[in-house]
């Protein structure tokens, strides 16, 4: 386990100040951070862990000013079980409910879920056995010429084929959420932009565009117009404790669908205002530009299956919302 | 239809059994199981808290080559670093490589010793290794091509100047004439099959310490005797100076191989002056270091009559052994060779070495995956002939008038089919197979799955002999040695103190004697000590075979102990008292009518010279004489090696080699969603021939656990290799897709134990109650039944949606149509 120093912050602003050295990381639920510290899979691990669990009043769910507001330290279980979230923001509740297992949902926070590290069978291999482009300057993407079963079907930012593994991220993007940080308020779609110029550094390993000294404080989801329906579908090899190979958050209103796919690209792959009148056609439209990988390896060398699963998922999600 | 459904608790009321060979009502309580789940059990890593050092391995990041240098300078700067072991210092770590130190990615090349486990990991993270890199052979086809062409191809370096390690041939009759005799001659080819790591979640760790020239090891193995056999010679120690403890390590709690770091821990401790050192695998080495089943590809050529009779069968199997040059890959043909009544046959296996993790065969569950090629061949024959897979199998079992015992285990005749026939018929009736069977890709499941979409219905049947055996279940005599202090040593007398199975001997003995668990220990071969572990977890061959002998031996010991006790106070003061008036619990003998009158075992004065055995160890004692024979003798089964008879009945004497092969058959129903490739179990019926087991609870639970494993292997996981480096990159739990209980609906698993008329093994039993590989083949066959397409068996689970979708690109029913046209 990486030897780290410990610090505790009493406010998000204090946490941000502590992050200023660029060599620190936040500890909330710890479900992803501690995994990384133990496996030491990257050379860009933090020297200091800043505990933000004790920041007061940072775990809440409330409707206010036309938004559903969720504190960054709100547990995923609480979001999944919230009546107000289930009623008006079903995609988010369903996404939160499908994260990992009950134990992990009880520990994991919404803030942590959108700040976890990428999912890649090479990236996650312990002791940096595979020094890939995301972790090391000048590194390669092993999936392109290797096992690409779990990787992006829409190409990759900066040549990295690792996917965004967050369940809640697609839901937030499809719902048009905003992410409030210590520095600014992000549109969710912008928040999840991978910073390929930063590859080889801790920032480049993020699944979002946060500065290293920027802290998520709150999620704001606009209250949907009357008649809006949403859902989140997830497909993984395992039925529980697994990351999505494909997921789809779909929000339908006025005949138009906002669709964000998870597990298929570095970021949630967003498709705005898709005609929802014909579900199958909408699914074909969304997946038309998919470009699954086929590696030179003899076996297990394609992720083409993800395209068909995604199509089915989108089609059925739209049909289910009618 | 009666069946036993997990979790267990009830026995079938229609259980088909031959009473005279079954000891009823023996209930072995799983005491240590409770300790394990309540935290009372202490495992190898739990000892010497705060007073031990830690060691972790560093793994090679090349597949083939030599270690040129190891730079420890950064590690030495880390506080708590204590030392480093080279590969050469750990017995067994420099594998049987011909020309190099490293023959696979992920091979341990050294180990750090530190004051803390995490310090050790930190040290590993900064150690730099330089290699002389040799060309690696990752792909088994490349390895074979190198062997066949000889030039410009690298060798894997496992054996000298070749990549083909072994060749197993079984020839029966005239295969060419047999194939020609058929109405049809058909060829089938199969690509490389998946491999599975074994014991995915078992803990691998050892704590060792030295006192003078005595070596002590707590280790996570189910096989303490083999650990002893490995460790003691490695250090030049006589066995009595090497003490192996493996408490609570069985089934899912310890490895089945001998050395899960025991030698590494011993080496590290020696280097630290004998101070206790815990050697523990990292996540990666935990996975890479495990044995895994080998993969196979094959060519099958058959001659077939119109009625389904197979007249000749040639099976050429290629077996990727990885870097293991000693795998018994011949077991890839075990099932076909020993089951189907094909008198003109040629079965061949060619073993290939590659620079990938060691492959082996693990008898069953579902091992070796290549064996499914034979089952699929039977299925293809059936479909081409317009028969169902059940009828083709029944057509090719041995004639009624030849029993297994005549066929002989080592003879040329297949003997497994007698039980297979019974089992197939049983599961067919149970599942209503004949009524449910349909032409592939023609039936949907009744439920509407989504918005009018319907899923395809698939059904499959298969029956198979498992490859258990060897000397595992050798019931060579069960001995219980009593000591003056009221404790007992259990001596199995087996060739191997194999796996956790021996532990149940202790448990059975304790139960029968009425002794405390801790008073009965595995006493053979130095201080191997697994006395507290239950067979429910271990449930290896001994569970069902030799335990019966121990039951008998313990009864004999109890008889002796009670008779001595009758001569001592307070019992000698009771008029007319007999042995029947006594009972024992928790190592105390009580007068049944008045428990205030008692005598602890330690006061009986049994003495070292008393011993009891089953099977004629003390041949002067009529109670003891041929006790094993009484249990086994009248019914030997096909696995009985050395046929001899006494009074016209099969006779087994102590020391005879008895094997524990067994049979199982299953029916699987599933649904396939043709739009997204998802499959779902609808029903899984499984009957396993457990023979005349005395330990029915253990057997049933083993079947239940194995059923889950079959489900897992069929639908969730398989090793994933990076072909460029040869790295097993699926070793981490999440990446391996190893399922949890949340992934399965156990209500769909229906299984039962069964005793066939001619069961194959010792006591006529299946050694371990694990269903054999045929039931893994069911997944393959059932998907074909649903969509008329064969899925690609290469890497990853057969029933995975990715595999099904890949097949569906060919169009529903396409493979079936092609098969019928060919």
PDB file of N, CA and C in Angstrom, chain A residues 87-130:
ATOM      1  N   UNK A  87     -39.031   9.462  -7.839  1.00  0.00           N
ATOM      2  CA  UNK A  87     -40.235   9.954  -8.497  1.00  0.00           C
ATOM      3  C   UNK A  87     -39.922  10.829  -9.717  1.00  0.00           C
ATOM      4  N   UNK A  88     -39.032  11.761  -9.538  1.00  0.00           N
ATOM      5  CA  UNK A  88     -38.819  12.758 -10.591  1.00  0.00           C
ATOM      6  C   UNK A  88     -37.520  12.596 -11.387  1.00  0.00           C
ATOM      7  N   UNK A  89     -36.626  11.817 -10.863  1.00  0.00           N
ATOM      8  CA  UNK A  89     -35.302  11.686 -11.514  1.00  0.00           C
ATOM      9  C   UNK A  89     -34.927  10.200 -11.540  1.00  0.00           C
ATOM     10  N   UNK A  90     -35.842   9.426 -12.083  1.00  0.00           N
ATOM     11  CA  UNK A  90     -35.723   7.967 -11.982  1.00  0.00           C
ATOM     12  C   UNK A  90     -34.383   7.442 -12.501  1.00  0.00           C
ATOM     13  N   UNK A  91     -33.895   8.045 -13.567  1.00  0.00           N
ATOM     14  CA  UNK A  91     -32.632   7.550 -14.136  1.00  0.00           C
ATOM     15  C   UNK A  91     -31.515   7.603 -13.106  1.00  0.00           C
ATOM     16  N   UNK A  92     -31.500   8.660 -12.318  1.00  0.00           N
ATOM     17  CA  UNK A  92     -30.442   8.800 -11.321  1.00  0.00           C
ATOM     18  C   UNK A  92     -30.624   7.799 -10.178  1.00  0.00           C
ATOM     19  N   UNK A  93     -31.856   7.643  -9.730  1.00  0.00           N
ATOM     20  CA  UNK A  93     -32.105   6.669  -8.659  1.00  0.00           C
ATOM     21  C   UNK A  93     -31.754   5.261  -9.115  1.00  0.00           C
ATOM     22  N   UNK A  94     -32.155   4.930 -10.338  1.00  0.00           N
ATOM     23  CA  UNK A  94     -31.869   3.586 -10.854  1.00  0.00           C
ATOM     24  C   UNK A  94     -30.368   3.378 -11.033  1.00  0.00           C
ATOM     25  N   UNK A  95     -29.686   4.417 -11.494  1.00  0.00           N
ATOM     26  CA  UNK A  95     -28.234   4.309 -11.673  1.00  0.00           C
ATOM     27  C   UNK A  95     -27.547   4.093 -10.323  1.00  0.00           C
ATOM     28  N   UNK A  96     -27.970   4.882  -9.332  1.00  0.00           N
ATOM     29  CA  UNK A  96     -27.348   4.751  -8.006  1.00  0.00           C
ATOM     30  C   UNK A  96     -27.589   3.360  -7.435  1.00  0.00           C
ATOM     31  N   UNK A  97     -28.763   2.824  -7.709  1.00  0.00           N
ATOM     32  CA  UNK A  97     -29.114   1.509  -7.177  1.00  0.00           C
ATOM     33  C   UNK A  97     -28.309   0.392  -7.838  1.00  0.00           C
ATOM     34  N   UNK A  98     -27.816   0.646  -9.017  1.00  0.00           N
ATOM     35  CA  UNK A  98     -27.089  -0.406  -9.740  1.00  0.00           C
ATOM     36  C   UNK A  98     -25.575  -0.321  -9.553  1.00  0.00           C
ATOM     37  N   UNK A  99     -25.126   0.610  -8.744  1.00  0.00           N
ATOM     38  CA  UNK A  99     -23.683   0.680  -8.471  1.00  0.00           C
ATOM     39  C   UNK A  99     -23.289  -0.502  -7.583  1.00  0.00           C
ATOM     40  N   UNK A 100     -22.320  -1.256  -8.009  1.00  0.00           N
ATOM     41  CA  UNK A 100     -21.661  -2.282  -7.189  1.00  0.00           C
ATOM     42  C   UNK A 100     -22.627  -3.104  -6.337  1.00  0.00           C
ATOM     43  N   UNK A 101     -22.424  -3.073  -5.027  1.00  0.00           N
ATOM     44  CA  UNK A 101     -23.193  -3.913  -4.101  1.00  0.00           C
ATOM     45  C   UNK A 101     -23.738  -3.032  -2.974  1.00  0.00           C
ATOM     46  N   UNK A 102     -24.654  -3.559  -2.181  1.00  0.00           N
ATOM     47  CA  UNK A 102     -25.185  -2.743  -1.084  1.00  0.00           C
ATOM     48  C   UNK A 102     -24.088  -2.190  -0.177  1.00  0.00           C
ATOM     49  N   UNK A 103     -23.083  -3.004   0.125  1.00  0.00           N
ATOM     50  CA  UNK A 103     -22.013  -2.536   1.015  1.00  0.00           C
ATOM     51  C   UNK A 103     -21.295  -1.331   0.423  1.00  0.00           C
ATOM     52  N   UNK A 104     -20.998  -1.437  -0.861  1.00  0.00           N
ATOM     53  CA  UNK A 104     -20.267  -0.342  -1.508  1.00  0.00           C
ATOM     54  C   UNK A 104     -21.147   0.888  -1.674  1.00  0.00           C
ATOM     55  N   UNK A 105     -22.414   0.664  -1.886  1.00  0.00           N
ATOM     56  CA  UNK A 105     -23.318   1.818  -1.997  1.00  0.00           C
ATOM     57  C   UNK A 105     -23.495   2.517  -0.648  1.00  0.00           C
ATOM     58  N   UNK A 106     -23.364   1.746   0.398  1.00  0.00           N
ATOM     59  CA  UNK A 106     -23.463   2.350   1.734  1.00  0.00           C
ATOM     60  C   UNK A 106     -22.237   3.185   2.068  1.00  0.00           C
ATOM     61  N   UNK A 107     -21.124   2.858   1.467  1.00  0.00           N
ATOM     62  CA  UNK A 107     -19.887   3.610   1.704  1.00  0.00           C
ATOM     63  C   UNK A 107     -19.673   4.695   0.657  1.00  0.00           C
ATOM     64  N   UNK A 108     -19.968   4.353  -0.589  1.00  0.00           N
ATOM     65  CA  UNK A 108     -19.635   5.242  -1.695  1.00  0.00           C
ATOM     66  C   UNK A 108     -20.545   6.461  -1.757  1.00  0.00           C
ATOM     67  N   UNK A 109     -19.971   7.571  -2.206  1.00  0.00           N
ATOM     68  CA  UNK A 109     -20.724   8.822  -2.312  1.00  0.00           C
ATOM     69  C   UNK A 109     -20.933   9.183  -3.775  1.00  0.00           C
ATOM     70  N   UNK A 110     -21.906  10.063  -4.002  1.00  0.00           N
ATOM     71  CA  UNK A 110     -22.150  10.530  -5.370  1.00  0.00           C
ATOM     72  C   UNK A 110     -20.936  11.307  -5.883  1.00  0.00           C
ATOM     73  N   UNK A 111     -20.307  12.071  -5.011  1.00  0.00           N
ATOM     74  CA  UNK A 111     -19.120  12.817  -5.430  1.00  0.00           C
ATOM     75  C   UNK A 111     -18.000  11.883  -5.851  1.00  0.00           C
ATOM     76  N   UNK A 112     -17.816  10.842  -5.085  1.00  0.00           N
ATOM     77  CA  UNK A 112     -16.772   9.867  -5.407  1.00  0.00           C
ATOM     78  C   UNK A 112     -17.083   9.091  -6.669  1.00  0.00           C
ATOM     79  N   UNK A 113     -18.357   8.806  -6.866  1.00  0.00           N
ATOM     80  CA  UNK A 113     -18.734   8.014  -8.029  1.00  0.00           C
ATOM     81  C   UNK A 113     -18.432   8.732  -9.339  1.00  0.00           C
ATOM     82  N   UNK A 114     -18.480  10.048  -9.319  1.00  0.00           N
ATOM     83  CA  UNK A 114     -18.166  10.781 -10.558  1.00  0.00           C
ATOM     84  C   UNK A 114     -16.705  11.230 -10.604  1.00  0.00           C
ATOM     85  N   UNK A 115     -15.936  10.807  -9.598  1.00  0.00           N
ATOM     86  CA  UNK A 115     -14.508  11.147  -9.578  1.00  0.00           C
ATOM     87  C   UNK A 115     -13.630   9.902  -9.526  1.00  0.00           C
ATOM     88  N   UNK A 116     -14.207   8.744  -9.795  1.00  0.00           N
ATOM     89  CA  UNK A 116     -13.386   7.528  -9.745  1.00  0.00           C
ATOM     90  C   UNK A 116     -12.447   7.470 -10.945  1.00  0.00           C
ATOM     91  N   UNK A 117     -11.531   6.534 -10.895  1.00  0.00           N
ATOM     92  CA  UNK A 117     -10.546   6.400 -11.965  1.00  0.00           C
ATOM     93  C   UNK A 117     -11.122   5.534 -13.097  1.00  0.00           C
ATOM     94  N   UNK A 118     -10.506   5.581 -14.276  1.00  0.00           N
ATOM     95  CA  UNK A 118     -11.039   4.823 -15.414  1.00  0.00           C
ATOM     96  C   UNK A 118     -11.014   3.322 -15.155  1.00  0.00           C
ATOM     97  N   UNK A 119     -11.779   2.610 -15.957  1.00  0.00           N
ATOM     98  CA  UNK A 119     -11.802   1.153 -15.837  1.00  0.00           C
ATOM     99  C   UNK A 119     -11.115   0.565 -17.057  1.00  0.00           C
ATOM    100  N   UNK A 120     -10.078  -0.181 -16.806  1.00  0.00           N
ATOM    101  CA  UNK A 120      -9.365  -0.831 -17.901  1.00  0.00           C
ATOM    102  C   UNK A 120      -8.566  -1.968 -17.298  1.00  0.00           C
ATOM    103  N   UNK A 121      -8.618  -3.114 -17.912  1.00  0.00           N
ATOM    104  CA  UNK A 121      -7.969  -4.304 -17.378  1.00  0.00           C
ATOM    105  C   UNK A 121      -6.441  -4.146 -17.349  1.00  0.00           C
ATOM    106  N   UNK A 122      -5.929  -3.286 -18.204  1.00  0.00           N
ATOM    107  CA  UNK A 122      -4.489  -3.003 -18.191  1.00  0.00           C
ATOM    108  C   UNK A 122      -4.169  -1.886 -17.192  1.00  0.00           C
ATOM    109  N   UNK A 123      -4.953  -0.838 -17.248  1.00  0.00           N
ATOM    110  CA  UNK A 123      -4.717   0.300 -16.361  1.00  0.00           C
ATOM    111  C   UNK A 123      -4.723  -0.131 -14.898  1.00  0.00           C
ATOM    112  N   UNK A 124      -5.622  -1.042 -14.554  1.00  0.00           N
ATOM    113  CA  UNK A 124      -5.806  -1.415 -13.149  1.00  0.00           C
ATOM    114  C   UNK A 124      -4.838  -2.488 -12.669  1.00  0.00           C
ATOM    115  N   UNK A 125      -4.025  -3.045 -13.547  1.00  0.00           N
ATOM    116  CA  UNK A 125      -3.110  -4.111 -13.132  1.00  0.00           C
ATOM    117  C   UNK A 125      -2.091  -3.573 -12.136  1.00  0.00           C
ATOM    118  N   UNK A 126      -1.886  -4.304 -11.054  1.00  0.00           N
ATOM    119  CA  UNK A 126      -1.116  -3.785  -9.928  1.00  0.00           C
ATOM    120  C   UNK A 126       0.352  -3.505 -10.279  1.00  0.00           C
ATOM    121  N   UNK A 127       0.965  -2.685  -9.471  1.00  0.00           N
ATOM    122  CA  UNK A 127       2.383  -2.319  -9.596  1.00  0.00           C
ATOM    123  C   UNK A 127       2.737  -1.752 -10.975  1.00  0.00           C
ATOM    124  N   UNK A 128       1.760  -1.137 -11.612  1.00  0.00           N
ATOM    125  CA  UNK A 128       2.013  -0.509 -12.907  1.00  0.00           C
ATOM    126  C   UNK A 128       2.685  -1.480 -13.881  1.00  0.00           C
ATOM    127  N   UNK A 129       2.226  -2.718 -13.879  1.00  0.00           N
ATOM    128  CA  UNK A 129       2.797  -3.699 -14.800  1.00  0.00           C
ATOM    129  C   UNK A 129       2.596  -3.310 -16.259  1.00  0.00           C
ATOM    130  N   UNK A 130       1.528  -2.559 -16.507  1.00  0.00           N
ATOM    131  CA  UNK A 130       1.278  -2.093 -17.873  1.00  0.00           C
ATOM    132  C   UNK A 130       1.262  -0.561 -17.867  1.00  0.00           C
TER     133      UNK A 130
END
